[in-house]
Amino acid sequence: MGCQDEQLVQKVWELYEQISSLDNLKPSKDVNMIFTKLVLTCMPPNPIDVTKLCKKVQEMRSKLIRLCGEAEGHLESHYSTILGSYENPLDHLNIFPYYSNYLKLSLLEFNILSQHYTHVPSKIAFVGSGPLPLTSIVLASKHLTNTTFHNYDIDPLANSQAIGLFSSDSDLSKRMFFHTNDIMNVTNDLKDYEVVFLAALVGMDKEDKVKVVDHLAKYMAPGALLMLRSAHGARAFLYPVIDPRNLRGFEFLSVFHPTDEIINSVVIARKYAMPTHSLEKGLGPIILPNKCAEIQAFNHFNQGNMIEELAIEDKLS
């Protein structure tokens, strides 16, 4: 680990200890200040590979990701409650401090989706939608205006809060559906969706994430697309990393690493048509050979603030 990496890890560790000492992670001046420092520390592009850090740091990172997930849940619940007090909640989404990031992330995901899907999907599932399902809202209202969205969350309170945001919107109230269920208990219904989004914090460690992906591979329709959120470099202290080698039963299509204020990387894969017994043998993802086409397609969108991941494809090819 280089000197620069040591300084980064030391800074993250100090912030982790401060976060761990807080009484709770609900929005407050202290909570907001510490998490802002953490995000600003991890945001700049950094070549650090968190998988190669020592066990002690790995354990800290796992705990920190869970703390970030808890804080994010509290933040979304807090603002969902505020929004729910308005007559037309969806007219006031910009009060959420990271709304502009969701606008950018959703546009990025829509552009990536459009490159790999030839027609407009009629049904999309979002797994881990939470109390403030901004991705579904932005995609449904700005990019996929005839698509129905089925939002899955294990928390009934989160779904109750989310449902309240749509009651006054005559269009979205008819196209947004909410299911209180553990996605691991959802089977045949998954075949109905042309695209499935998997939230970054569904499966907070590698083992849990792999279990969810394997379950989706078993029940999603052949040819359906899976969109996942990952993290790259120092941003992996905030969110779990998706290793394309763990996308068993899927064609790994591409991964994009933003270098601006969008924290999450975007991974896209296609459910591969193969016998179930092949999945059970642990057959890995199918890597598409046409790398140049991927870069060409996104030159107009990158504008210098996005990294196209090719190295891992080369390792896997």
PDB file of C-alpha atoms in Angstrom:
ATOM      1  CA  MET A   1       0.000   0.000   0.000  1.00  0.00           C
ATOM      2  CA  GLY A   2       1.511   3.306  -1.119  1.00  0.00           C
ATOM      3  CA  CYS A   3       1.851   6.419   1.017  1.00  0.00           C
ATOM      4  CA  GLN A   4      -1.143   8.041  -0.652  1.00  0.00           C
ATOM      5  CA  ASP A   5      -3.256   4.952   0.038  1.00  0.00           C
ATOM      6  CA  GLU A   6      -2.134   4.939   3.668  1.00  0.00           C
ATOM      7  CA  GLN A   7      -3.202   8.565   4.072  1.00  0.00           C
ATOM      8  CA  LEU A   8      -6.589   7.834   2.523  1.00  0.00           C
ATOM      9  CA  VAL A   9      -7.198   4.774   4.683  1.00  0.00           C
ATOM     10  CA  GLN A  10      -6.140   6.692   7.799  1.00  0.00           C
ATOM     11  CA  LYS A  11      -8.562   9.508   6.999  1.00  0.00           C
ATOM     12  CA  VAL A  12     -11.417   7.072   6.276  1.00  0.00           C
ATOM     13  CA  TRP A  13     -10.644   5.185   9.484  1.00  0.00           C
ATOM     14  CA  GLU A  14     -10.800   8.404  11.534  1.00  0.00           C
ATOM     15  CA  LEU A  15     -14.181   9.261  10.009  1.00  0.00           C
ATOM     16  CA  TYR A  16     -15.410   5.699  10.600  1.00  0.00           C
ATOM     17  CA  GLU A  17     -14.557   6.045  14.298  1.00  0.00           C
ATOM     18  CA  GLN A  18     -16.392   9.369  14.485  1.00  0.00           C
ATOM     19  CA  ILE A  19     -19.452   7.862  12.801  1.00  0.00           C
ATOM     20  CA  SER A  20     -19.347   4.840  15.109  1.00  0.00           C
ATOM     21  CA  SER A  21     -19.376   7.109  18.159  1.00  0.00           C
ATOM     22  CA  LEU A  22     -22.577   8.938  17.143  1.00  0.00           C
ATOM     23  CA  ASP A  23     -25.683   8.273  19.201  1.00  0.00           C
ATOM     24  CA  ASN A  24     -27.714   7.638  16.044  1.00  0.00           C
ATOM     25  CA  LEU A  25     -27.449   8.200  12.304  1.00  0.00           C
ATOM     26  CA  LYS A  26     -30.630  10.191  11.758  1.00  0.00           C
ATOM     27  CA  PRO A  27     -30.145  13.503   9.917  1.00  0.00           C
ATOM     28  CA  SER A  28     -28.622  16.164  12.165  1.00  0.00           C
ATOM     29  CA  LYS A  29     -25.905  18.781  11.918  1.00  0.00           C
ATOM     30  CA  ASP A  30     -23.201  16.412  13.223  1.00  0.00           C
ATOM     31  CA  VAL A  31     -24.315  13.430  11.140  1.00  0.00           C
ATOM     32  CA  ASN A  32     -24.562  15.505   7.974  1.00  0.00           C
ATOM     33  CA  MET A  33     -21.151  17.080   8.530  1.00  0.00           C
ATOM     34  CA  ILE A  34     -19.294  13.794   9.113  1.00  0.00           C
ATOM     35  CA  PHE A  35     -20.884  11.992   6.166  1.00  0.00           C
ATOM     36  CA  THR A  36     -20.186  14.981   3.908  1.00  0.00           C
ATOM     37  CA  LYS A  37     -16.519  14.764   4.929  1.00  0.00           C
ATOM     38  CA  LEU A  38     -16.536  11.035   4.220  1.00  0.00           C
ATOM     39  CA  VAL A  39     -18.047  11.463   0.749  1.00  0.00           C
ATOM     40  CA  LEU A  40     -15.633  14.275  -0.151  1.00  0.00           C
ATOM     41  CA  THR A  41     -12.723  12.118   1.030  1.00  0.00           C
ATOM     42  CA  CYS A  42     -13.772   9.165  -1.113  1.00  0.00           C
ATOM     43  CA  MET A  43     -15.058  11.017  -4.182  1.00  0.00           C
ATOM     44  CA  PRO A  44     -11.823  11.980  -6.023  1.00  0.00           C
ATOM     45  CA  PRO A  45     -10.678   9.336  -8.544  1.00  0.00           C
ATOM     46  CA  ASN A  46      -8.217   7.019  -6.835  1.00  0.00           C
ATOM     47  CA  PRO A  47      -6.570   3.818  -8.110  1.00  0.00           C
ATOM     48  CA  ILE A  48      -6.830   2.108  -4.717  1.00  0.00           C
ATOM     49  CA  ASP A  49      -8.068  -1.500  -4.876  1.00  0.00           C
ATOM     50  CA  VAL A  50     -10.023  -2.146  -1.673  1.00  0.00           C
ATOM     51  CA  THR A  51      -9.926  -5.919  -2.250  1.00  0.00           C
ATOM     52  CA  LYS A  52      -6.162  -5.861  -1.629  1.00  0.00           C
ATOM     53  CA  LEU A  53      -6.301  -4.065   1.698  1.00  0.00           C
ATOM     54  CA  CYS A  54      -5.450  -5.925   4.902  1.00  0.00           C
ATOM     55  CA  LYS A  55      -8.113  -7.883   6.776  1.00  0.00           C
ATOM     56  CA  LYS A  56      -8.421  -5.261   9.515  1.00  0.00           C
ATOM     57  CA  VAL A  57      -9.186  -2.518   6.973  1.00  0.00           C
ATOM     58  CA  GLN A  58     -11.552  -4.826   5.096  1.00  0.00           C
ATOM     59  CA  GLU A  59     -13.529  -5.388   8.297  1.00  0.00           C
ATOM     60  CA  MET A  60     -13.686  -1.636   8.921  1.00  0.00           C
ATOM     61  CA  ARG A  61     -14.889  -1.080   5.347  1.00  0.00           C
ATOM     62  CA  SER A  62     -17.674  -3.659   5.737  1.00  0.00           C
ATOM     63  CA  LYS A  63     -18.888  -1.984   8.922  1.00  0.00           C
ATOM     64  CA  LEU A  64     -18.643   1.459   7.333  1.00  0.00           C
ATOM     65  CA  ILE A  65     -20.758   0.393   4.339  1.00  0.00           C
ATOM     66  CA  ARG A  66     -23.457  -0.825   6.719  1.00  0.00           C
ATOM     67  CA  LEU A  67     -23.337   2.448   8.648  1.00  0.00           C
ATOM     68  CA  CYS A  68     -23.603   4.377   5.368  1.00  0.00           C
ATOM     69  CA  GLY A  69     -26.580   2.233   4.391  1.00  0.00           C
ATOM     70  CA  GLU A  70     -28.292   2.897   7.709  1.00  0.00           C
ATOM     71  CA  ALA A  71     -27.681   6.642   7.436  1.00  0.00           C
ATOM     72  CA  GLU A  72     -28.932   6.682   3.849  1.00  0.00           C
ATOM     73  CA  GLY A  73     -32.123   4.922   4.936  1.00  0.00           C
ATOM     74  CA  HIS A  74     -32.714   7.500   7.673  1.00  0.00           C
ATOM     75  CA  LEU A  75     -32.037  10.364   5.257  1.00  0.00           C
ATOM     76  CA  GLU A  76     -34.496   9.063   2.660  1.00  0.00           C
ATOM     77  CA  SER A  77     -37.146   8.377   5.295  1.00  0.00           C
ATOM     78  CA  HIS A  78     -36.703  11.880   6.726  1.00  0.00           C
ATOM     79  CA  TYR A  79     -37.199  13.573   3.364  1.00  0.00           C
ATOM     80  CA  SER A  80     -39.972  11.223   2.300  1.00  0.00           C
ATOM     81  CA  THR A  81     -41.887  12.292   5.418  1.00  0.00           C
ATOM     82  CA  ILE A  82     -41.340  15.975   4.598  1.00  0.00           C
ATOM     83  CA  LEU A  83     -42.359  15.476   0.965  1.00  0.00           C
ATOM     84  CA  GLY A  84     -45.448  13.542   2.052  1.00  0.00           C
ATOM     85  CA  SER A  85     -46.683  16.635   3.890  1.00  0.00           C
ATOM     86  CA  TYR A  86     -47.050  18.562   0.619  1.00  0.00           C
ATOM     87  CA  GLU A  87     -50.223  18.471  -1.438  1.00  0.00           C
ATOM     88  CA  ASN A  88     -48.185  17.485  -4.508  1.00  0.00           C
ATOM     89  CA  PRO A  89     -45.019  15.808  -3.158  1.00  0.00           C
ATOM     90  CA  LEU A  90     -43.412  15.181  -6.543  1.00  0.00           C
ATOM     91  CA  ASP A  91     -43.331  18.926  -7.245  1.00  0.00           C
ATOM     92  CA  HIS A  92     -40.859  19.411  -4.397  1.00  0.00           C
ATOM     93  CA  LEU A  93     -38.267  16.662  -4.988  1.00  0.00           C
ATOM     94  CA  ASN A  94     -35.495  19.234  -5.224  1.00  0.00           C
ATOM     95  CA  ILE A  95     -35.567  19.670  -1.446  1.00  0.00           C
ATOM     96  CA  PHE A  96     -33.743  16.335  -1.238  1.00  0.00           C
ATOM     97  CA  PRO A  97     -30.045  17.312  -1.095  1.00  0.00           C
ATOM     98  CA  TYR A  98     -28.912  14.687  -3.620  1.00  0.00           C
ATOM     99  CA  TYR A  99     -31.770  15.026  -6.102  1.00  0.00           C
ATOM    100  CA  SER A 100     -29.486  16.458  -8.812  1.00  0.00           C
ATOM    101  CA  ASN A 101     -27.244  13.397  -8.453  1.00  0.00           C
ATOM    102  CA  TYR A 102     -30.236  11.128  -9.057  1.00  0.00           C
ATOM    103  CA  LEU A 103     -31.142  13.117 -12.163  1.00  0.00           C
ATOM    104  CA  LYS A 104     -27.630  12.540 -13.529  1.00  0.00           C
ATOM    105  CA  LEU A 105     -27.467   8.889 -12.456  1.00  0.00           C
ATOM    106  CA  SER A 106     -30.872   8.093 -13.938  1.00  0.00           C
ATOM    107  CA  LEU A 107     -29.922   9.753 -17.227  1.00  0.00           C
ATOM    108  CA  LEU A 108     -26.706   7.730 -17.271  1.00  0.00           C
ATOM    109  CA  GLU A 109     -28.599   4.505 -16.594  1.00  0.00           C
ATOM    110  CA  PHE A 110     -31.216   5.321 -19.224  1.00  0.00           C
ATOM    111  CA  ASN A 111     -28.519   5.946 -21.831  1.00  0.00           C
ATOM    112  CA  ILE A 112     -26.749   2.698 -20.967  1.00  0.00           C
ATOM    113  CA  LEU A 113     -30.040   0.805 -21.046  1.00  0.00           C
ATOM    114  CA  SER A 114     -30.899   2.309 -24.438  1.00  0.00           C
ATOM    115  CA  GLN A 115     -27.641   1.001 -25.903  1.00  0.00           C
ATOM    116  CA  HIS A 116     -28.487  -2.575 -24.978  1.00  0.00           C
ATOM    117  CA  TYR A 117     -32.276  -2.746 -25.373  1.00  0.00           C
ATOM    118  CA  THR A 118     -33.873  -2.218 -28.756  1.00  0.00           C
ATOM    119  CA  HIS A 119     -37.340  -1.170 -27.588  1.00  0.00           C
ATOM    120  CA  VAL A 120     -38.897   0.610 -24.643  1.00  0.00           C
ATOM    121  CA  PRO A 121     -39.448  -1.844 -21.766  1.00  0.00           C
ATOM    122  CA  SER A 122     -43.044  -2.151 -20.623  1.00  0.00           C
ATOM    123  CA  LYS A 123     -42.294  -3.467 -17.103  1.00  0.00           C
ATOM    124  CA  ILE A 124     -39.295  -2.754 -14.906  1.00  0.00           C
ATOM    125  CA  ALA A 125     -38.546  -4.006 -11.401  1.00  0.00           C
ATOM    126  CA  PHE A 126     -36.497  -2.013  -8.908  1.00  0.00           C
ATOM    127  CA  VAL A 127     -35.208  -4.100  -6.000  1.00  0.00           C
ATOM    128  CA  GLY A 128     -34.510  -2.141  -2.821  1.00  0.00           C
ATOM    129  CA  SER A 129     -36.543   0.932  -3.699  1.00  0.00           C
ATOM    130  CA  GLY A 130     -36.759   2.363  -0.171  1.00  0.00           C
ATOM    131  CA  PRO A 131     -38.980   5.165   1.206  1.00  0.00           C
ATOM    132  CA  LEU A 132     -37.895   7.647  -1.486  1.00  0.00           C
ATOM    133  CA  PRO A 133     -37.706   5.727  -4.811  1.00  0.00           C
ATOM    134  CA  LEU A 134     -36.043   8.490  -6.788  1.00  0.00           C
ATOM    135  CA  THR A 135     -34.652   6.288  -9.559  1.00  0.00           C
ATOM    136  CA  SER A 136     -38.100   4.953 -10.383  1.00  0.00           C
ATOM    137  CA  ILE A 137     -39.589   8.444 -10.145  1.00  0.00           C
ATOM    138  CA  VAL A 138     -37.028  10.067 -12.445  1.00  0.00           C
ATOM    139  CA  LEU A 139     -37.026   7.247 -15.003  1.00  0.00           C
ATOM    140  CA  ALA A 140     -40.826   7.051 -15.068  1.00  0.00           C
ATOM    141  CA  SER A 141     -41.412  10.799 -15.306  1.00  0.00           C
ATOM    142  CA  LYS A 142     -38.553  11.847 -17.608  1.00  0.00           C
ATOM    143  CA  HIS A 143     -37.292   8.892 -19.646  1.00  0.00           C
ATOM    144  CA  LEU A 144     -39.690   5.925 -19.679  1.00  0.00           C
ATOM    145  CA  THR A 145     -43.045   7.649 -19.650  1.00  0.00           C
ATOM    146  CA  ASN A 146     -45.161   4.629 -20.612  1.00  0.00           C
ATOM    147  CA  THR A 147     -43.358   1.998 -18.547  1.00  0.00           C
ATOM    148  CA  THR A 148     -44.740   0.483 -15.340  1.00  0.00           C
ATOM    149  CA  PHE A 149     -42.389   0.178 -12.374  1.00  0.00           C
ATOM    150  CA  HIS A 150     -42.649  -2.545  -9.744  1.00  0.00           C
ATOM    151  CA  ASN A 151     -40.751  -1.498  -6.632  1.00  0.00           C
ATOM    152  CA  TYR A 152     -39.671  -4.131  -4.131  1.00  0.00           C
ATOM    153  CA  ASP A 153     -38.620  -3.441  -0.562  1.00  0.00           C
ATOM    154  CA  ILE A 154     -38.490  -5.654   2.487  1.00  0.00           C
ATOM    155  CA  ASP A 155     -39.595  -2.813   4.794  1.00  0.00           C
ATOM    156  CA  PRO A 156     -43.382  -2.187   4.910  1.00  0.00           C
ATOM    157  CA  LEU A 157     -42.870   1.289   6.402  1.00  0.00           C
ATOM    158  CA  ALA A 158     -40.582   2.265   3.521  1.00  0.00           C
ATOM    159  CA  ASN A 159     -43.212   1.164   1.005  1.00  0.00           C
ATOM    160  CA  SER A 160     -45.961   2.964   2.908  1.00  0.00           C
ATOM    161  CA  GLN A 161     -43.973   6.202   2.795  1.00  0.00           C
ATOM    162  CA  ALA A 162     -43.188   5.753  -0.900  1.00  0.00           C
ATOM    163  CA  ILE A 163     -46.813   5.072  -1.870  1.00  0.00           C
ATOM    164  CA  GLY A 164     -47.875   8.331  -0.220  1.00  0.00           C
ATOM    165  CA  LEU A 165     -45.721  10.317  -2.626  1.00  0.00           C
ATOM    166  CA  PHE A 166     -47.765   9.282  -5.671  1.00  0.00           C
ATOM    167  CA  SER A 167     -51.394   9.596  -4.577  1.00  0.00           C
ATOM    168  CA  SER A 168     -51.813  13.067  -6.096  1.00  0.00           C
ATOM    169  CA  ASP A 169     -50.126  12.227  -9.413  1.00  0.00           C
ATOM    170  CA  SER A 170     -52.710  10.863 -11.846  1.00  0.00           C
ATOM    171  CA  ASP A 171     -50.091   9.371 -14.171  1.00  0.00           C
ATOM    172  CA  LEU A 172     -47.462   7.859 -11.883  1.00  0.00           C
ATOM    173  CA  SER A 173     -50.016   6.542  -9.390  1.00  0.00           C
ATOM    174  CA  LYS A 174     -51.170   4.195 -12.180  1.00  0.00           C
ATOM    175  CA  ARG A 175     -47.652   3.120 -13.188  1.00  0.00           C
ATOM    176  CA  MET A 176     -45.991   2.652  -9.800  1.00  0.00           C
ATOM    177  CA  PHE A 177     -46.528  -0.584  -7.891  1.00  0.00           C
ATOM    178  CA  PHE A 178     -45.031  -1.498  -4.535  1.00  0.00           C
ATOM    179  CA  HIS A 179     -44.363  -4.962  -3.160  1.00  0.00           C
ATOM    180  CA  THR A 180     -43.324  -5.634   0.427  1.00  0.00           C
ATOM    181  CA  ASN A 181     -41.235  -8.738   0.006  1.00  0.00           C
ATOM    182  CA  ASP A 182     -37.737 -10.138   0.323  1.00  0.00           C
ATOM    183  CA  ILE A 183     -36.600 -10.520  -3.286  1.00  0.00           C
ATOM    184  CA  MET A 184     -35.268 -13.968  -2.369  1.00  0.00           C
ATOM    185  CA  ASN A 185     -38.910 -15.025  -1.931  1.00  0.00           C
ATOM    186  CA  VAL A 186     -39.968 -13.662  -5.329  1.00  0.00           C
ATOM    187  CA  THR A 187     -39.758 -16.310  -8.034  1.00  0.00           C
ATOM    188  CA  ASN A 188     -42.013 -16.592 -11.085  1.00  0.00           C
ATOM    189  CA  ASP A 189     -43.005 -12.919 -10.994  1.00  0.00           C
ATOM    190  CA  LEU A 190     -39.419 -12.018 -11.939  1.00  0.00           C
ATOM    191  CA  LYS A 191     -40.015 -13.464 -15.401  1.00  0.00           C
ATOM    192  CA  ASP A 192     -42.427 -10.589 -16.120  1.00  0.00           C
ATOM    193  CA  TYR A 193     -39.743  -7.881 -16.127  1.00  0.00           C
ATOM    194  CA  GLU A 194     -37.643  -6.906 -19.114  1.00  0.00           C
ATOM    195  CA  VAL A 195     -35.253  -4.968 -16.870  1.00  0.00           C
ATOM    196  CA  VAL A 196     -34.396  -5.430 -13.195  1.00  0.00           C
ATOM    197  CA  PHE A 197     -32.528  -2.755 -11.238  1.00  0.00           C
ATOM    198  CA  LEU A 198     -30.670  -3.888  -8.125  1.00  0.00           C
ATOM    199  CA  ALA A 199     -30.005  -1.136  -5.574  1.00  0.00           C
ATOM    200  CA  ALA A 200     -26.446  -0.753  -4.323  1.00  0.00           C
ATOM    201  CA  LEU A 201     -27.312  -1.654  -0.729  1.00  0.00           C
ATOM    202  CA  VAL A 202     -29.232  -4.861  -1.466  1.00  0.00           C
ATOM    203  CA  GLY A 203     -26.664  -7.423  -0.354  1.00  0.00           C
ATOM    204  CA  MET A 204     -24.142  -5.360   1.577  1.00  0.00           C
ATOM    205  CA  ASP A 205     -21.362  -7.943   1.481  1.00  0.00           C
ATOM    206  CA  LYS A 206     -20.062 -10.117  -1.336  1.00  0.00           C
ATOM    207  CA  GLU A 207     -21.761 -13.322  -0.180  1.00  0.00           C
ATOM    208  CA  ASP A 208     -25.214 -11.746   0.150  1.00  0.00           C
ATOM    209  CA  LYS A 209     -24.868  -9.932  -3.177  1.00  0.00           C
ATOM    210  CA  VAL A 210     -23.896 -13.154  -4.943  1.00  0.00           C
ATOM    211  CA  LYS A 211     -26.908 -14.953  -3.454  1.00  0.00           C
ATOM    212  CA  VAL A 212     -29.264 -12.257  -4.775  1.00  0.00           C
ATOM    213  CA  VAL A 213     -27.648 -12.273  -8.235  1.00  0.00           C
ATOM    214  CA  ASP A 214     -27.822 -16.095  -8.398  1.00  0.00           C
ATOM    215  CA  HIS A 215     -31.510 -15.938  -7.436  1.00  0.00           C
ATOM    216  CA  LEU A 216     -32.214 -13.376 -10.154  1.00  0.00           C
ATOM    217  CA  ALA A 217     -30.321 -15.505 -12.671  1.00  0.00           C
ATOM    218  CA  LYS A 218     -32.540 -18.434 -11.800  1.00  0.00           C
ATOM    219  CA  TYR A 219     -35.876 -16.641 -12.213  1.00  0.00           C
ATOM    220  CA  MET A 220     -35.428 -13.677 -14.581  1.00  0.00           C
ATOM    221  CA  ALA A 221     -36.545 -14.146 -18.176  1.00  0.00           C
ATOM    222  CA  PRO A 222     -33.858 -15.095 -20.711  1.00  0.00           C
ATOM    223  CA  GLY A 223     -32.641 -11.946 -22.447  1.00  0.00           C
ATOM    224  CA  ALA A 224     -33.806  -9.635 -19.628  1.00  0.00           C
ATOM    225  CA  LEU A 225     -31.343  -6.991 -18.486  1.00  0.00           C
ATOM    226  CA  LEU A 226     -29.940  -6.616 -14.978  1.00  0.00           C
ATOM    227  CA  MET A 227     -28.656  -3.202 -13.928  1.00  0.00           C
ATOM    228  CA  LEU A 228     -26.572  -3.029 -10.786  1.00  0.00           C
ATOM    229  CA  ARG A 229     -24.812  -0.275  -8.894  1.00  0.00           C
ATOM    230  CA  SER A 230     -21.254  -0.735  -7.832  1.00  0.00           C
ATOM    231  CA  ALA A 231     -18.339   1.419  -6.699  1.00  0.00           C
ATOM    232  CA  HIS A 232     -14.787   2.030  -7.858  1.00  0.00           C
ATOM    233  CA  GLY A 233     -11.585   3.156  -6.173  1.00  0.00           C
ATOM    234  CA  ALA A 234     -12.020   4.956  -2.853  1.00  0.00           C
ATOM    235  CA  ARG A 235     -15.784   5.104  -3.424  1.00  0.00           C
ATOM    236  CA  ALA A 236     -15.794   1.424  -2.497  1.00  0.00           C
ATOM    237  CA  PHE A 237     -15.565   2.536   1.142  1.00  0.00           C
ATOM    238  CA  LEU A 238     -19.143   3.787   0.704  1.00  0.00           C
ATOM    239  CA  TYR A 239     -20.800   1.037  -1.349  1.00  0.00           C
ATOM    240  CA  PRO A 240     -20.244  -2.647  -2.172  1.00  0.00           C
ATOM    241  CA  VAL A 241     -18.293  -3.559  -5.314  1.00  0.00           C
ATOM    242  CA  ILE A 242     -19.798  -5.771  -8.021  1.00  0.00           C
ATOM    243  CA  ASP A 243     -17.254  -8.213  -9.449  1.00  0.00           C
ATOM    244  CA  PRO A 244     -18.405  -9.162 -12.972  1.00  0.00           C
ATOM    245  CA  ARG A 245     -17.013 -12.652 -12.373  1.00  0.00           C
ATOM    246  CA  ASN A 246     -19.801 -13.140  -9.833  1.00  0.00           C
ATOM    247  CA  LEU A 247     -22.579 -12.460 -12.359  1.00  0.00           C
ATOM    248  CA  ARG A 248     -23.213 -16.133 -12.957  1.00  0.00           C
ATOM    249  CA  GLY A 249     -25.868 -16.811 -15.555  1.00  0.00           C
ATOM    250  CA  PHE A 250     -25.508 -13.353 -17.105  1.00  0.00           C
ATOM    251  CA  GLU A 251     -23.637 -11.885 -20.040  1.00  0.00           C
ATOM    252  CA  PHE A 252     -21.527  -9.099 -18.586  1.00  0.00           C
ATOM    253  CA  LEU A 253     -22.011  -6.179 -20.986  1.00  0.00           C
ATOM    254  CA  SER A 254     -20.212  -3.204 -19.462  1.00  0.00           C
ATOM    255  CA  VAL A 255     -19.409  -1.184 -16.360  1.00  0.00           C
ATOM    256  CA  PHE A 256     -19.131   2.611 -16.210  1.00  0.00           C
ATOM    257  CA  HIS A 257     -17.269   4.487 -13.491  1.00  0.00           C
ATOM    258  CA  PRO A 258     -18.304   8.150 -13.146  1.00  0.00           C
ATOM    259  CA  THR A 259     -15.600  10.474 -11.870  1.00  0.00           C
ATOM    260  CA  ASP A 260     -17.881  13.366 -10.926  1.00  0.00           C
ATOM    261  CA  GLU A 261     -20.332  13.684  -8.044  1.00  0.00           C
ATOM    262  CA  ILE A 262     -22.213  10.536  -9.091  1.00  0.00           C
ATOM    263  CA  ILE A 263     -20.793   8.064  -6.594  1.00  0.00           C
ATOM    264  CA  ASN A 264     -22.098   4.775  -7.979  1.00  0.00           C
ATOM    265  CA  SER A 265     -20.688   2.884 -10.917  1.00  0.00           C
ATOM    266  CA  VAL A 266     -23.248   1.272 -13.225  1.00  0.00           C
ATOM    267  CA  VAL A 267     -23.006  -2.384 -14.278  1.00  0.00           C
ATOM    268  CA  ILE A 268     -25.253  -3.898 -16.933  1.00  0.00           C
ATOM    269  CA  ALA A 269     -25.656  -7.596 -17.748  1.00  0.00           C
ATOM    270  CA  ARG A 270     -28.069  -9.720 -19.768  1.00  0.00           C
ATOM    271  CA  LYS A 271     -29.704 -12.913 -18.511  1.00  0.00           C
ATOM    272  CA  TYR A 272     -28.186 -15.672 -20.589  1.00  0.00           C
ATOM    273  CA  ALA A 273     -30.330 -18.404 -22.075  1.00  0.00           C
ATOM    274  CA  MET A 274     -28.761 -21.544 -20.628  1.00  0.00           C
ATOM    275  CA  PRO A 275     -29.852 -24.727 -18.887  1.00  0.00           C
ATOM    276  CA  THR A 276     -30.362 -24.438 -15.141  1.00  0.00           C
ATOM    277  CA  HIS A 277     -27.777 -27.141 -14.479  1.00  0.00           C
ATOM    278  CA  SER A 278     -25.108 -24.897 -16.029  1.00  0.00           C
ATOM    279  CA  LEU A 279     -25.856 -22.239 -13.435  1.00  0.00           C
ATOM    280  CA  GLU A 280     -25.623 -24.782 -10.663  1.00  0.00           C
ATOM    281  CA  LYS A 281     -22.137 -25.701 -11.847  1.00  0.00           C
ATOM    282  CA  GLY A 282     -21.121 -22.086 -11.324  1.00  0.00           C
ATOM    283  CA  LEU A 283     -20.658 -21.137 -14.964  1.00  0.00           C
ATOM    284  CA  GLY A 284     -19.369 -17.594 -14.967  1.00  0.00           C
ATOM    285  CA  PRO A 285     -20.580 -14.616 -16.969  1.00  0.00           C
ATOM    286  CA  ILE A 286     -20.253 -14.458 -20.731  1.00  0.00           C
ATOM    287  CA  ILE A 287     -17.999 -11.539 -21.702  1.00  0.00           C
ATOM    288  CA  LEU A 288     -18.881  -9.803 -24.943  1.00  0.00           C
ATOM    289  CA  PRO A 289     -15.919  -9.358 -27.313  1.00  0.00           C
ATOM    290  CA  ASN A 290     -16.810  -6.043 -28.955  1.00  0.00           C
ATOM    291  CA  LYS A 291     -15.063  -3.572 -26.658  1.00  0.00           C
ATOM    292  CA  CYS A 292     -14.539  -0.845 -29.255  1.00  0.00           C
ATOM    293  CA  ALA A 293     -18.268  -0.546 -29.955  1.00  0.00           C
ATOM    294  CA  GLU A 294     -18.888   0.132 -26.269  1.00  0.00           C
ATOM    295  CA  ILE A 295     -16.458   3.054 -26.195  1.00  0.00           C
ATOM    296  CA  GLN A 296     -17.691   4.504 -29.480  1.00  0.00           C
ATOM    297  CA  ALA A 297     -21.302   4.450 -28.361  1.00  0.00           C
ATOM    298  CA  PHE A 298     -20.630   6.557 -25.287  1.00  0.00           C
ATOM    299  CA  ASN A 299     -18.138   9.136 -26.513  1.00  0.00           C
ATOM    300  CA  HIS A 300     -20.927  11.702 -26.832  1.00  0.00           C
ATOM    301  CA  PHE A 301     -21.964  11.150 -23.220  1.00  0.00           C
ATOM    302  CA  ASN A 302     -18.672  10.765 -21.375  1.00  0.00           C
ATOM    303  CA  GLN A 303     -17.362  14.303 -21.820  1.00  0.00           C
ATOM    304  CA  GLY A 304     -14.244  13.432 -19.857  1.00  0.00           C
ATOM    305  CA  ASN A 305     -15.848  12.536 -16.543  1.00  0.00           C
ATOM    306  CA  MET A 306     -16.407   8.809 -16.915  1.00  0.00           C
ATOM    307  CA  ILE A 307     -14.051   5.827 -17.029  1.00  0.00           C
ATOM    308  CA  GLU A 308     -14.888   2.815 -19.195  1.00  0.00           C
ATOM    309  CA  GLU A 309     -13.795  -0.387 -17.511  1.00  0.00           C
ATOM    310  CA  LEU A 310     -11.984  -2.622 -19.966  1.00  0.00           C
ATOM    311  CA  ALA A 311      -9.217  -4.156 -17.900  1.00  0.00           C
ATOM    312  CA  ILE A 312     -11.461  -6.625 -16.156  1.00  0.00           C
ATOM    313  CA  GLU A 313     -12.856  -7.774 -19.480  1.00  0.00           C
ATOM    314  CA  ASP A 314      -9.328  -8.455 -20.673  1.00  0.00           C
ATOM    315  CA  LYS A 315      -8.621 -10.490 -17.546  1.00  0.00           C
ATOM    316  CA  LEU A 316     -11.772 -12.512 -18.017  1.00  0.00           C
ATOM    317  CA  SER A 317     -11.521 -13.021 -21.791  1.00  0.00           C
TER     318      SER A 317
END
